[in-house]
Coordinates of C-alpha atoms in Angstrom, one line a residue:
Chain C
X1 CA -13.9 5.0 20.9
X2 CA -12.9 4.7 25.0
X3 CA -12.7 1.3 26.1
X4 CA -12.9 1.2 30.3
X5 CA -10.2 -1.0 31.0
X6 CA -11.5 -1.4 34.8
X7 CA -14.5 -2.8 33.4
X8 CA -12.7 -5.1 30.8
X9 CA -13.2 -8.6 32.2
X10 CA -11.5 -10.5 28.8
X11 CA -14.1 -12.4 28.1
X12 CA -13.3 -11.7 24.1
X13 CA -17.1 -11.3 23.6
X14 CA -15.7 -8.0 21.3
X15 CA -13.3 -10.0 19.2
X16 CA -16.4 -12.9 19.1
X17 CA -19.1 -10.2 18.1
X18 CA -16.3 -8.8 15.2
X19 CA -15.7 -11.9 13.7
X20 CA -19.7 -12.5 13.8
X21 CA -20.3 -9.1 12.2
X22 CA -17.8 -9.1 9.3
X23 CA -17.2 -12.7 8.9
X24 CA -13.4 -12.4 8.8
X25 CA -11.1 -15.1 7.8
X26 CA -9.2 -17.4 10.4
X27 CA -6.0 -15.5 11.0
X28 CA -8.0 -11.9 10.7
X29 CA -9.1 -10.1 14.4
X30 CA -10.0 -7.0 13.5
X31 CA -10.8 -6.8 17.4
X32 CA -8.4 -8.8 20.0
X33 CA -7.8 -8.9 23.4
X34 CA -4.5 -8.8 25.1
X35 CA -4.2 -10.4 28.0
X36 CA -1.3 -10.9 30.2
X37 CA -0.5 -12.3 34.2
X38 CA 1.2 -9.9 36.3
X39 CA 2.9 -10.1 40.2
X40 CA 3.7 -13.1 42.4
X41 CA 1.7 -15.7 44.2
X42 CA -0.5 -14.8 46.3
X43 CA -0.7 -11.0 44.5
X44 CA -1.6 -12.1 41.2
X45 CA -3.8 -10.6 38.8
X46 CA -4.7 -10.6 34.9
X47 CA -4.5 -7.6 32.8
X48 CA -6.4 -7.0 29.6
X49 CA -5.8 -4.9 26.8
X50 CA -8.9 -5.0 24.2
X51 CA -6.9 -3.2 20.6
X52 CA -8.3 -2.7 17.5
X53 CA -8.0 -0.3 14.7
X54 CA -7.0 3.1 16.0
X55 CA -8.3 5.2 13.0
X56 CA -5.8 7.8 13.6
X57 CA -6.0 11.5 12.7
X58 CA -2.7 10.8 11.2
X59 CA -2.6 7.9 9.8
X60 CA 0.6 6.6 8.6
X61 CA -0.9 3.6 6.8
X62 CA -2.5 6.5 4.3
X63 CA 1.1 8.1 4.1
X64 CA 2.6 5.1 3.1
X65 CA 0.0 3.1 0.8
X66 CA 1.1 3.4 -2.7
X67 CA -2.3 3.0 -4.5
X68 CA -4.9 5.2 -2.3
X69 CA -6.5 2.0 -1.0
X70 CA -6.0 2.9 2.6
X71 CA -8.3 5.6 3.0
X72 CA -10.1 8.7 5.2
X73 CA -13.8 8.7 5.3
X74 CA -14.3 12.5 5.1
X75 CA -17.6 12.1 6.7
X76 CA -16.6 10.8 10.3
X77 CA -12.5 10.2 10.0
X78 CA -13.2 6.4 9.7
X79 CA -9.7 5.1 8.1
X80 CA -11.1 2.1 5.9
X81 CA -9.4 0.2 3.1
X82 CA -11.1 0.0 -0.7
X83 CA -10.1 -3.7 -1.2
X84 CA -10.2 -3.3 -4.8
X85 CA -7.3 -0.5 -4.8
X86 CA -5.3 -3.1 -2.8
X87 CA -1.9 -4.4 -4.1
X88 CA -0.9 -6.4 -1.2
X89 CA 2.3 -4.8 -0.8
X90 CA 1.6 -4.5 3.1
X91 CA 3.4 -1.1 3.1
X92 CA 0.6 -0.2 5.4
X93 CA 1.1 -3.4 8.1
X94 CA 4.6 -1.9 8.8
X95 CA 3.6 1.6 8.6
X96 CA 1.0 1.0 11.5
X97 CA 2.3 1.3 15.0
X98 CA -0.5 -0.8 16.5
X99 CA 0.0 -4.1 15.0
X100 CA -3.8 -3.7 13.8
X101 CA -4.2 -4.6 9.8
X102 CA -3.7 -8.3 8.4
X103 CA -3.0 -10.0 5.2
X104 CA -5.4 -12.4 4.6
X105 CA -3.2 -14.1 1.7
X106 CA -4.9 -17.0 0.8
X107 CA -8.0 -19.3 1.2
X108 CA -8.0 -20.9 4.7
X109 CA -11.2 -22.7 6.2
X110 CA -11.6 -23.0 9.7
X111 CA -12.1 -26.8 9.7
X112 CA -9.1 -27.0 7.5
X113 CA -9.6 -30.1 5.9
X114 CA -13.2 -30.6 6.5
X115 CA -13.7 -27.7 3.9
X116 CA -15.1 -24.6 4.3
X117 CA -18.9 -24.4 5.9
X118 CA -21.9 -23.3 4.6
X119 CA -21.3 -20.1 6.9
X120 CA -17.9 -19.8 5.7
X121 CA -19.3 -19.9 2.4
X122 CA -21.7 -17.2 2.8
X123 CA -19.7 -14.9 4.6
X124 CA -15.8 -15.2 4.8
X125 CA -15.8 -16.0 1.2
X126 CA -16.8 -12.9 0.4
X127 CA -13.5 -11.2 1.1
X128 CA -10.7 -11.0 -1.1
X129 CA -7.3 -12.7 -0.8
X130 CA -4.1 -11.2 -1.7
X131 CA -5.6 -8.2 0.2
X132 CA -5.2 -6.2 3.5
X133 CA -7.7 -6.2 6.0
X134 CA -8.5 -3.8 8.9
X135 CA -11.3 -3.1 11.5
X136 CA -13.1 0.2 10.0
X137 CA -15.4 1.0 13.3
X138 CA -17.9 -1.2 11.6
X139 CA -18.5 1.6 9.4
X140 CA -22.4 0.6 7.9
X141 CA -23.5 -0.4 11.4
X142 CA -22.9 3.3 12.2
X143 CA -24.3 4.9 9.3
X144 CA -27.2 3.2 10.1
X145 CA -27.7 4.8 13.7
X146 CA -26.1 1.6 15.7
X147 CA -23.1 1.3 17.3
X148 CA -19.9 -0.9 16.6
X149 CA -20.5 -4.6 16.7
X150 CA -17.7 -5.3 19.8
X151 CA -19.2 -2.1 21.7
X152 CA -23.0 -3.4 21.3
X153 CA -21.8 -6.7 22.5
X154 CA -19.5 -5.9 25.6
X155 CA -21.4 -7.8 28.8
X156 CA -19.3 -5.4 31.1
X157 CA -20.2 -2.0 29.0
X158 CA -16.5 -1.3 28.8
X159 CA -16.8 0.5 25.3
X160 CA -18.0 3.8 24.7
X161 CA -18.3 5.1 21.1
X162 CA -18.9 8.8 20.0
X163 CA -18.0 11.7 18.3
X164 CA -14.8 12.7 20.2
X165 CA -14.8 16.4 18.1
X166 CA -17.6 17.1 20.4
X167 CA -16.5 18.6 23.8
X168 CA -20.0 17.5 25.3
X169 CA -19.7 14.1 23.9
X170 CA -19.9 10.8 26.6
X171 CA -16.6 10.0 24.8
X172 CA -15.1 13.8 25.2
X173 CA -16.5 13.6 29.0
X174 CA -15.1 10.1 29.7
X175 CA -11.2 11.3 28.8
X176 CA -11.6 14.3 30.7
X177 CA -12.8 13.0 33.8
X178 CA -10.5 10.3 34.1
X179 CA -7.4 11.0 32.0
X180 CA -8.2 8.8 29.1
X181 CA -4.6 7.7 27.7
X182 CA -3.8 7.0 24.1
X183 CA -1.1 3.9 23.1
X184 CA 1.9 5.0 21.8
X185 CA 1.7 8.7 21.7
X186 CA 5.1 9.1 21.2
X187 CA 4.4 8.1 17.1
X188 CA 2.3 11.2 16.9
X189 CA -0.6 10.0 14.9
X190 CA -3.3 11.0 16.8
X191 CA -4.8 7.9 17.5
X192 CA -9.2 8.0 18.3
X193 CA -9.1 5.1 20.5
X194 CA -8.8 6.0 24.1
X195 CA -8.4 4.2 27.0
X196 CA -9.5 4.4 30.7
X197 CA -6.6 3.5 33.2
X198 CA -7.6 0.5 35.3
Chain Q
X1 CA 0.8 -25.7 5.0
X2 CA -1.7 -23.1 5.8
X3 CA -2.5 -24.6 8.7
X4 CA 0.9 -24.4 10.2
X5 CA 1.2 -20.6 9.3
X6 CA -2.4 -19.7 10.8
X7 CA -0.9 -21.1 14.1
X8 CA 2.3 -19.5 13.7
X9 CA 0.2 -16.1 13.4
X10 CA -1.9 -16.7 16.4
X11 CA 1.5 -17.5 18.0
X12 CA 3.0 -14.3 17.1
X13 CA 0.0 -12.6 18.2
X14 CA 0.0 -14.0 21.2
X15 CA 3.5 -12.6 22.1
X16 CA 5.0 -9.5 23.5
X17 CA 7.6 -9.2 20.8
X18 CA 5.9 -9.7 17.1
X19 CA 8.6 -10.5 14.8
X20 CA 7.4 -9.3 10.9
X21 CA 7.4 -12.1 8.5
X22 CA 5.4 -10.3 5.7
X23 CA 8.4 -8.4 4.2
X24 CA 10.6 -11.8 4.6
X25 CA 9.3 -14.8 4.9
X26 CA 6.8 -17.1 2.8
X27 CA 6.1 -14.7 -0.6
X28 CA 8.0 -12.3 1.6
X29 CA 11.0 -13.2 0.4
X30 CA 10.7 -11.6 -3.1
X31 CA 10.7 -8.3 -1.7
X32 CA 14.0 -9.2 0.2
X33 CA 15.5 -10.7 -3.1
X34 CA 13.8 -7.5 -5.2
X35 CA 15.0 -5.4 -3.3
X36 CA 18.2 -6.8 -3.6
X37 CA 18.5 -6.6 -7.3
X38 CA 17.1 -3.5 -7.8
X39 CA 19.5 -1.9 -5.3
X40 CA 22.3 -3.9 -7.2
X41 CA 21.4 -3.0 -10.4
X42 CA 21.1 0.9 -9.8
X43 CA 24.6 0.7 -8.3
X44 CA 26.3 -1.1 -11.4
X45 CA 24.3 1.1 -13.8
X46 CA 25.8 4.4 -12.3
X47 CA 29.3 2.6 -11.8
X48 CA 28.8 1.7 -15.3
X49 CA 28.5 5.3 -16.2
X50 CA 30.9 6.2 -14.6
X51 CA 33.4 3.9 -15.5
X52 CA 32.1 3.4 -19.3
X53 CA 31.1 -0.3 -19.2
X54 CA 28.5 -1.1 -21.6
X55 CA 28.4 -4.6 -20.4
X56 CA 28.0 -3.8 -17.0
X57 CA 25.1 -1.6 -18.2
X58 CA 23.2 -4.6 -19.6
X59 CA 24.0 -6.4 -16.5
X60 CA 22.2 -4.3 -14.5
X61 CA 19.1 -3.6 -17.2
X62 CA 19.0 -7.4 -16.5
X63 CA 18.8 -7.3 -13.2
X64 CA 16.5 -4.5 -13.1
X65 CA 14.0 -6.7 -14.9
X66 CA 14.6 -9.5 -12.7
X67 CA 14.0 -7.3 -9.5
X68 CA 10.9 -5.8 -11.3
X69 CA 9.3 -9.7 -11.8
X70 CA 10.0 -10.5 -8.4
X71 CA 8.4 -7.3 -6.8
X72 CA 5.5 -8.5 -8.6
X73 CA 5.9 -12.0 -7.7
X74 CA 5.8 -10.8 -3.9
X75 CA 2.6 -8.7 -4.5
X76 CA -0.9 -9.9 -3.4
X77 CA -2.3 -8.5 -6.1
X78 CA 0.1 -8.3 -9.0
X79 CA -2.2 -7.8 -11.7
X80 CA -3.2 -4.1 -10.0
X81 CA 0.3 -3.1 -9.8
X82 CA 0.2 -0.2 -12.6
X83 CA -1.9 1.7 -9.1
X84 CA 1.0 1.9 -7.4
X85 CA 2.1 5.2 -9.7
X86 CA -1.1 6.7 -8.0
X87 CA 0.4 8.1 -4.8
X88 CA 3.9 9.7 -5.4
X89 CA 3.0 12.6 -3.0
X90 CA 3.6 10.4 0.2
X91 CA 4.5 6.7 -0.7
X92 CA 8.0 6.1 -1.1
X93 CA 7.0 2.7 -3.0
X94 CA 5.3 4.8 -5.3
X95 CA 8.0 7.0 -5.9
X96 CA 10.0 3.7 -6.3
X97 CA 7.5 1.9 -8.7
X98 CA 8.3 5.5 -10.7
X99 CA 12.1 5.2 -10.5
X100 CA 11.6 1.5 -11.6
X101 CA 9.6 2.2 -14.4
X102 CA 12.0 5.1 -15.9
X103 CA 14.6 2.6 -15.2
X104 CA 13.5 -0.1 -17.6
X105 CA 12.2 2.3 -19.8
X106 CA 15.4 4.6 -20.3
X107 CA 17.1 1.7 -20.1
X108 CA 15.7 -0.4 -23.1
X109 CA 15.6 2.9 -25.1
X110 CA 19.4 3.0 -24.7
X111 CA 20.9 -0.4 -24.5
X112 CA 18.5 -1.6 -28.1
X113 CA 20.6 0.3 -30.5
X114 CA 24.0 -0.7 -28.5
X115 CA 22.8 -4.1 -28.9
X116 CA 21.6 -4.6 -32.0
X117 CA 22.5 -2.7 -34.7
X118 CA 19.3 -2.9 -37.3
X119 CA 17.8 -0.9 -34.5
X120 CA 15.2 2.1 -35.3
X121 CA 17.2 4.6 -33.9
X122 CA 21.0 4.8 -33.2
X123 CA 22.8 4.9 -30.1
X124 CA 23.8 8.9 -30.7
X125 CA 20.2 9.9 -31.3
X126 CA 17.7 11.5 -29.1
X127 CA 15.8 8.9 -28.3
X128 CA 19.0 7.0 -26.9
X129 CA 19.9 9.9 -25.3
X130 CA 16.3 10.8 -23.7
X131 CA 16.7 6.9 -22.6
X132 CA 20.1 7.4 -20.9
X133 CA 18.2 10.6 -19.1
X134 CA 15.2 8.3 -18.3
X135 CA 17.7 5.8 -16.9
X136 CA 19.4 8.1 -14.5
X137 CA 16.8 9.9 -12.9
X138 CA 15.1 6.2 -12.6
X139 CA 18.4 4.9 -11.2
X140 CA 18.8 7.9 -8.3
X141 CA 15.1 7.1 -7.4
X142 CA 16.2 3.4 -6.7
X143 CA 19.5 4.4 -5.6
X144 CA 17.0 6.3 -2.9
X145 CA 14.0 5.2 -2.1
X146 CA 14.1 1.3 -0.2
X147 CA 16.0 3.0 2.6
X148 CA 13.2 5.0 2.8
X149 CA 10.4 2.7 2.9
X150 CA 12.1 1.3 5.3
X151 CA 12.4 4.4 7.4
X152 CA 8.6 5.1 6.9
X153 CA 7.9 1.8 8.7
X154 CA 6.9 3.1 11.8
X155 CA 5.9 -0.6 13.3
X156 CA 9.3 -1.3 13.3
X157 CA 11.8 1.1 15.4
X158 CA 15.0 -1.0 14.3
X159 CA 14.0 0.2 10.6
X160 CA 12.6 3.5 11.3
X161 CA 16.1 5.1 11.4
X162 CA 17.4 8.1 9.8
X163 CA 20.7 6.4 9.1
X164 CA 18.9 3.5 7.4
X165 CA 18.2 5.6 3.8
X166 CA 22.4 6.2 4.0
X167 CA 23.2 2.4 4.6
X168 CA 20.8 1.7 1.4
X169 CA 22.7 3.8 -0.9
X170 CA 26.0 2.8 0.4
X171 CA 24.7 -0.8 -0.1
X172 CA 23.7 0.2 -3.7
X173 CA 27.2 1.4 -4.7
X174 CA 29.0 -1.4 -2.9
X175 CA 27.0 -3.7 -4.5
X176 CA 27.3 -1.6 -8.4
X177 CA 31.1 -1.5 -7.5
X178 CA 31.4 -5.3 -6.7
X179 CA 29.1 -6.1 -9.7
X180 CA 31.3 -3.9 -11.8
X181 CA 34.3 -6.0 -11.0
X182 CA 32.5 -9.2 -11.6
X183 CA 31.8 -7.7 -14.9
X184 CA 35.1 -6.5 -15.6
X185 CA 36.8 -9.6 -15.1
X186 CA 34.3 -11.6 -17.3
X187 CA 35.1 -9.8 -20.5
X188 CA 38.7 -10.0 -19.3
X189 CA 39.5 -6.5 -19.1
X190 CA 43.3 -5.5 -17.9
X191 CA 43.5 -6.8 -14.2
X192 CA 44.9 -3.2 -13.1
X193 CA 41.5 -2.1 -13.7
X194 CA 39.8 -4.3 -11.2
X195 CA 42.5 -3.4 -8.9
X196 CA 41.7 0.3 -9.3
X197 CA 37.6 -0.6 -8.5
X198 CA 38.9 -2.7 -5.5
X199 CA 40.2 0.6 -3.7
X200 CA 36.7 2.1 -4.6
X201 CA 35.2 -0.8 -3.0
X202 CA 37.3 -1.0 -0.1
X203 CA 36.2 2.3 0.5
X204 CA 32.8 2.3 0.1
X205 CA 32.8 -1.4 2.3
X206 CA 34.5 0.8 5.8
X207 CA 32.0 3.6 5.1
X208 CA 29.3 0.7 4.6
X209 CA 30.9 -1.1 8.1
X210 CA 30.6 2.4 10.2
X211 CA 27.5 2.6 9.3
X212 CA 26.5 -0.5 10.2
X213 CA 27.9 -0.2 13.3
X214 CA 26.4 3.2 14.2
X215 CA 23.2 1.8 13.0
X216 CA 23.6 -1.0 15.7
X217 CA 24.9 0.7 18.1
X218 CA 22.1 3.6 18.2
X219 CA 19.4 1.3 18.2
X220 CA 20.7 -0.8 21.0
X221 CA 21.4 2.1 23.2
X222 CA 18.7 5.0 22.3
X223 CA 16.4 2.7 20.6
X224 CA 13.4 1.4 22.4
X225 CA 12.8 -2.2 23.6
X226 CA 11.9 -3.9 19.8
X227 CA 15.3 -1.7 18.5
X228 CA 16.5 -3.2 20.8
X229 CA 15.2 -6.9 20.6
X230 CA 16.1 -6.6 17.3
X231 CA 19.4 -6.1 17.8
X232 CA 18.8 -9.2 19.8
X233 CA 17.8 -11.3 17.0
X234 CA 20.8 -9.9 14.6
X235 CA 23.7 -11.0 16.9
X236 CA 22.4 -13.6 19.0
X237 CA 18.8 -14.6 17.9
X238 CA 17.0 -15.9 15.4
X239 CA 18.8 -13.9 12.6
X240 CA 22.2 -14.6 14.3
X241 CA 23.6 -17.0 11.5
X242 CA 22.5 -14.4 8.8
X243 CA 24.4 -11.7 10.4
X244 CA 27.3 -13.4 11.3
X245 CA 27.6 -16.2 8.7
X246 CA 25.8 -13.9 5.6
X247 CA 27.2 -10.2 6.3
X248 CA 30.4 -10.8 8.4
X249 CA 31.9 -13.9 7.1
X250 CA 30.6 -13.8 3.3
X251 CA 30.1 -10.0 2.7
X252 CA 33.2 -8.5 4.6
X253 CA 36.0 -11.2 6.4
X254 CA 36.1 -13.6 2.6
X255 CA 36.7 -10.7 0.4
X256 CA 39.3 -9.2 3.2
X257 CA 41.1 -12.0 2.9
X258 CA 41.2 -12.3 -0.9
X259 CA 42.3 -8.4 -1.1
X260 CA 44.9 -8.8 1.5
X261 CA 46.3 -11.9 -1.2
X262 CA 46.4 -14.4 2.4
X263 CA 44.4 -16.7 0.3
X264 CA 45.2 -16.5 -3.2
X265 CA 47.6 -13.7 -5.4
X266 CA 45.5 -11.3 -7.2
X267 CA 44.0 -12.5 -10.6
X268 CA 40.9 -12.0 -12.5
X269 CA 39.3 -15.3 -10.7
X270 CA 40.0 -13.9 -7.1
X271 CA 38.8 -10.7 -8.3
X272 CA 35.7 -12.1 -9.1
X273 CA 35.7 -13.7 -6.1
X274 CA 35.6 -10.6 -4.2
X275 CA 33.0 -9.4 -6.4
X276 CA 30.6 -12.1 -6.2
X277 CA 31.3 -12.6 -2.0
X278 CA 30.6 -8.9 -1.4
X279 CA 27.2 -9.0 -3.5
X280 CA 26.3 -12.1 -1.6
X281 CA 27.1 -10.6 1.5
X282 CA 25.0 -7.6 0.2
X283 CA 22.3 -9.6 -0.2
X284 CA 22.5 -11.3 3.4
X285 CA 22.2 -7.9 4.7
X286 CA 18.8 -7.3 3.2
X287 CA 17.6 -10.4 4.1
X288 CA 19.1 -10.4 8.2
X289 CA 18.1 -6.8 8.6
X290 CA 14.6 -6.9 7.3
X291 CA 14.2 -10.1 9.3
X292 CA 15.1 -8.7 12.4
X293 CA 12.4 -6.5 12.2
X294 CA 9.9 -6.2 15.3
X295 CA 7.1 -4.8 15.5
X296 CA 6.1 -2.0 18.0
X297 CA 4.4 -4.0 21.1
X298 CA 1.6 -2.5 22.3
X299 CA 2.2 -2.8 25.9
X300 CA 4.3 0.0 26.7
X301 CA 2.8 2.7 27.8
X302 CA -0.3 2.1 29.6
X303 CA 1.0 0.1 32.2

């Protein structure tokens, strides 16, 4: 994935559209948006910093997990998590450099003591507690020809997603042309979200 | 209840320097006090070897079984925790859920005929002796490993340290050694022996302060800015009165005094007293340094 952050305007329609798509429990952003004020009146200005995920070719959250629930999909290099393999041990929430998994640890509504909606029923019930959760590149969306739910829904096209493997790829193009830049190279783990300097 | 820790998440998000509160806060805290005892008993298992305690042995079977129910008590899942011996090749809590395992194993297989003496099998025969096997090999694991889990948390720069694996097993003997005097003194064994495993301690405790202090001292200079910020939080943050009142105070300036006889002449009570300051101490030092942990921010590079 490249996100453009020139085009990012932070309008959090990508962590909106996430929440929509896998119906994650309050406390969970598989996608979020940094934002941050910079400079001095009258030179002000807001900086944004979409993260998610960063499904590295390296994953230390695979190194570390103790069962095999944190995962490679050999297929496309999706890193995904088999809820069912999950102890909760949150090895992998230390392991991972970008602050991107989350321990959804026990029941919460929204509404807190309204009780949980007939939408929460339906869809953030669903998911198990006791468990780590992570953004997996909303891996059936993509299998079935679409594209992630947060790049789909960006107003300002400031996602790209592609096969980065592929020299010839939009993706591939984009970090050539205008020295895409990784966050925190330094770990080493490869990571296959890129992002366009402002 | 909930309510107040979804904000405090959202909260933490929100700011530059995420402090981790899944390893020691909330459930957290069993790993902390697992941890703890695990790393204790290991320690007073070998310095039970090595000194020939059999009591001291049971002390630390005991505690191995306590640090066992509260790794599972900290678990999200405890019921699924026979899959952690799944994935020994690169998870150090595997490896550790292994050395566990052998531990209690070996251990029962050796201490049941000390113990009780209708036992199946006696304490000179194989199975005893394959248990005593089982129980080392399980004990250098735990001896080991937590320094290494640490280490393999790259979120966190203060932990991911090569000198943190060395301060773990230095822990784990200081910790064996004080537990060993505790027990010594209980079954009221000749007061020169404590004496003589109070020169062992002292000597592990200055190898324990150095590194300590190279530990601190590396992550505030070469470290990067969470090392650094959590330096921060051990000496004058949110972690300050752990550090100072837990480690410093409890773990190394009470039992200095007792040992240099200021406070009281040397007897079996103020040996204990050492004993049971240091493994308190010991335990503050889990608890403070896992605390101070921050994670990685995400801002540094890009901007």
């Amino acid at each position: 994935m490249v996100i453009d952050l020139k085009r990012c305007i932070g309008c959090y329609g990508c962590q909106l559209s996430c929440k929509a798509e896998h119906g994650t429990p309050p406390g969970v952003l598989f996608a979020r948006v940094l934002k941050r004020e910079e400079g001095q009146y009258p030179t002000v200005r807001q900086i944004f910093l979409p993260v998610l995920c960063n499904h590295c070719e390296d994953a230390p959250c695979i190194d570390v997990c103790p069962t095999g629930a944190s995962f490679r999909w050999e297929e496309d290099g999706i890193v995904d998590i088999d809820h069912d393999k999950c102890v909760g041990c949150r090895a992998c929430m230390m392991g991972c450099p970008y602050n991107n998994r989350y321990f959804n640890e026990e029941r919460l509504d929204y509404f807190h003591d309204a009780g949980a909606t007939p939408y929460e029923e339906a869809r953030t019930m669903r998911h198990q507690d006791g468990v780590v959760m992570k953004c997996n590149f909303c891996r059936d969306r993509v299998r079935a020809g679409k594209e992630p739910a947060c790049v789909a829904n960006c107003p300002t096209v400031a996602r790209y997603f592609g096969d980065l493997d592929d020299p010839t790829s939009e993706v591939s193009r984009l970090i050539k042309e205008r020295d895409g830049f990784t966050l925190h190279p330094e770990v080493g783990t490869g990571p296959a979200v890129y992002y366009l300097p402002q | 209840m909930a309510t107040a820790r979804y904000d405090r998440l959202i909260d933490d998000l929100r700011s530059e320097y995420r402090p981790q509160r899944e390893w020691a806060e909330g459930r957290g805290l069993f790993l902390v006090i697992g941890h703890f005892l695990v790393g204790v008993a290991a320690g007073t298992w070998l310095m039970g070897l090595l000194y020939g305690v059999i009591e001291a042995l049971i002390v630390a079977f005991a505690l191995a079984c306590l640090g066992g129910l509260a790794h599972l008590a900290f678990l999200g899942r405890p019921e699924r925790a026979w899959k952690m011996m799944t994935r020994t090749a690169s998870s150090w809590i595997a490896r550790g859920f292994w050395g566990l395992s052998l531990f209690l194993a070996g251990g029962f297989l050796c201490l049941v005929p000390e113990l009780w003496t209708g036992a199946p099998w006696s304490a000179n025969s194989a199975l005893s002796m394959a248990g005593y096997g089982l129980a080392f090999a399980g004990m250098v694991v735990l001896i080991v490993y937590m320094g290494f889990v640490y280490t393999s948390s790259k979120a966190i720069p203060f932990w991911n340290s090569p000198l943190h694996p060395v301060l773990y097993i230095a822990y784990a003997c200081r910790g064996g050694t004080a537990a060993l005097i505790i027990v010594m003194t209980a079954s009221s064994r000749p007061i020169e022996t404590g004496s003589a495993l109070l020169e062992v301690w002292m000597a592990i405790t200055a190898v324990v302060a150095v590194l300590w202090l190279l530990e601190l001292q590396s992550a505030a200079t070469g470290g990067n800015t969470a090392a650094r910020r959590s330096v921060r939080e051990l000496l004058a943050g949110r972690v300050a009165l752990y550090f100072y009142g837990g480690i410093l105070v409890i773990g190394l300036a009470v039992p200095a005094v007792l040992v240099a006889g200021i406070a009281a002449p040397l007897s079996q009570a103020t040996l204990a007293a050492i004993g049971l300051a240091s493994v308190v101490g010991d335990f503050f030092m889990k608890y403070s340094s896992i605390r101070a942990g921050i994670y990685l921010p995400l801002r540094t590079h890009h901007e």
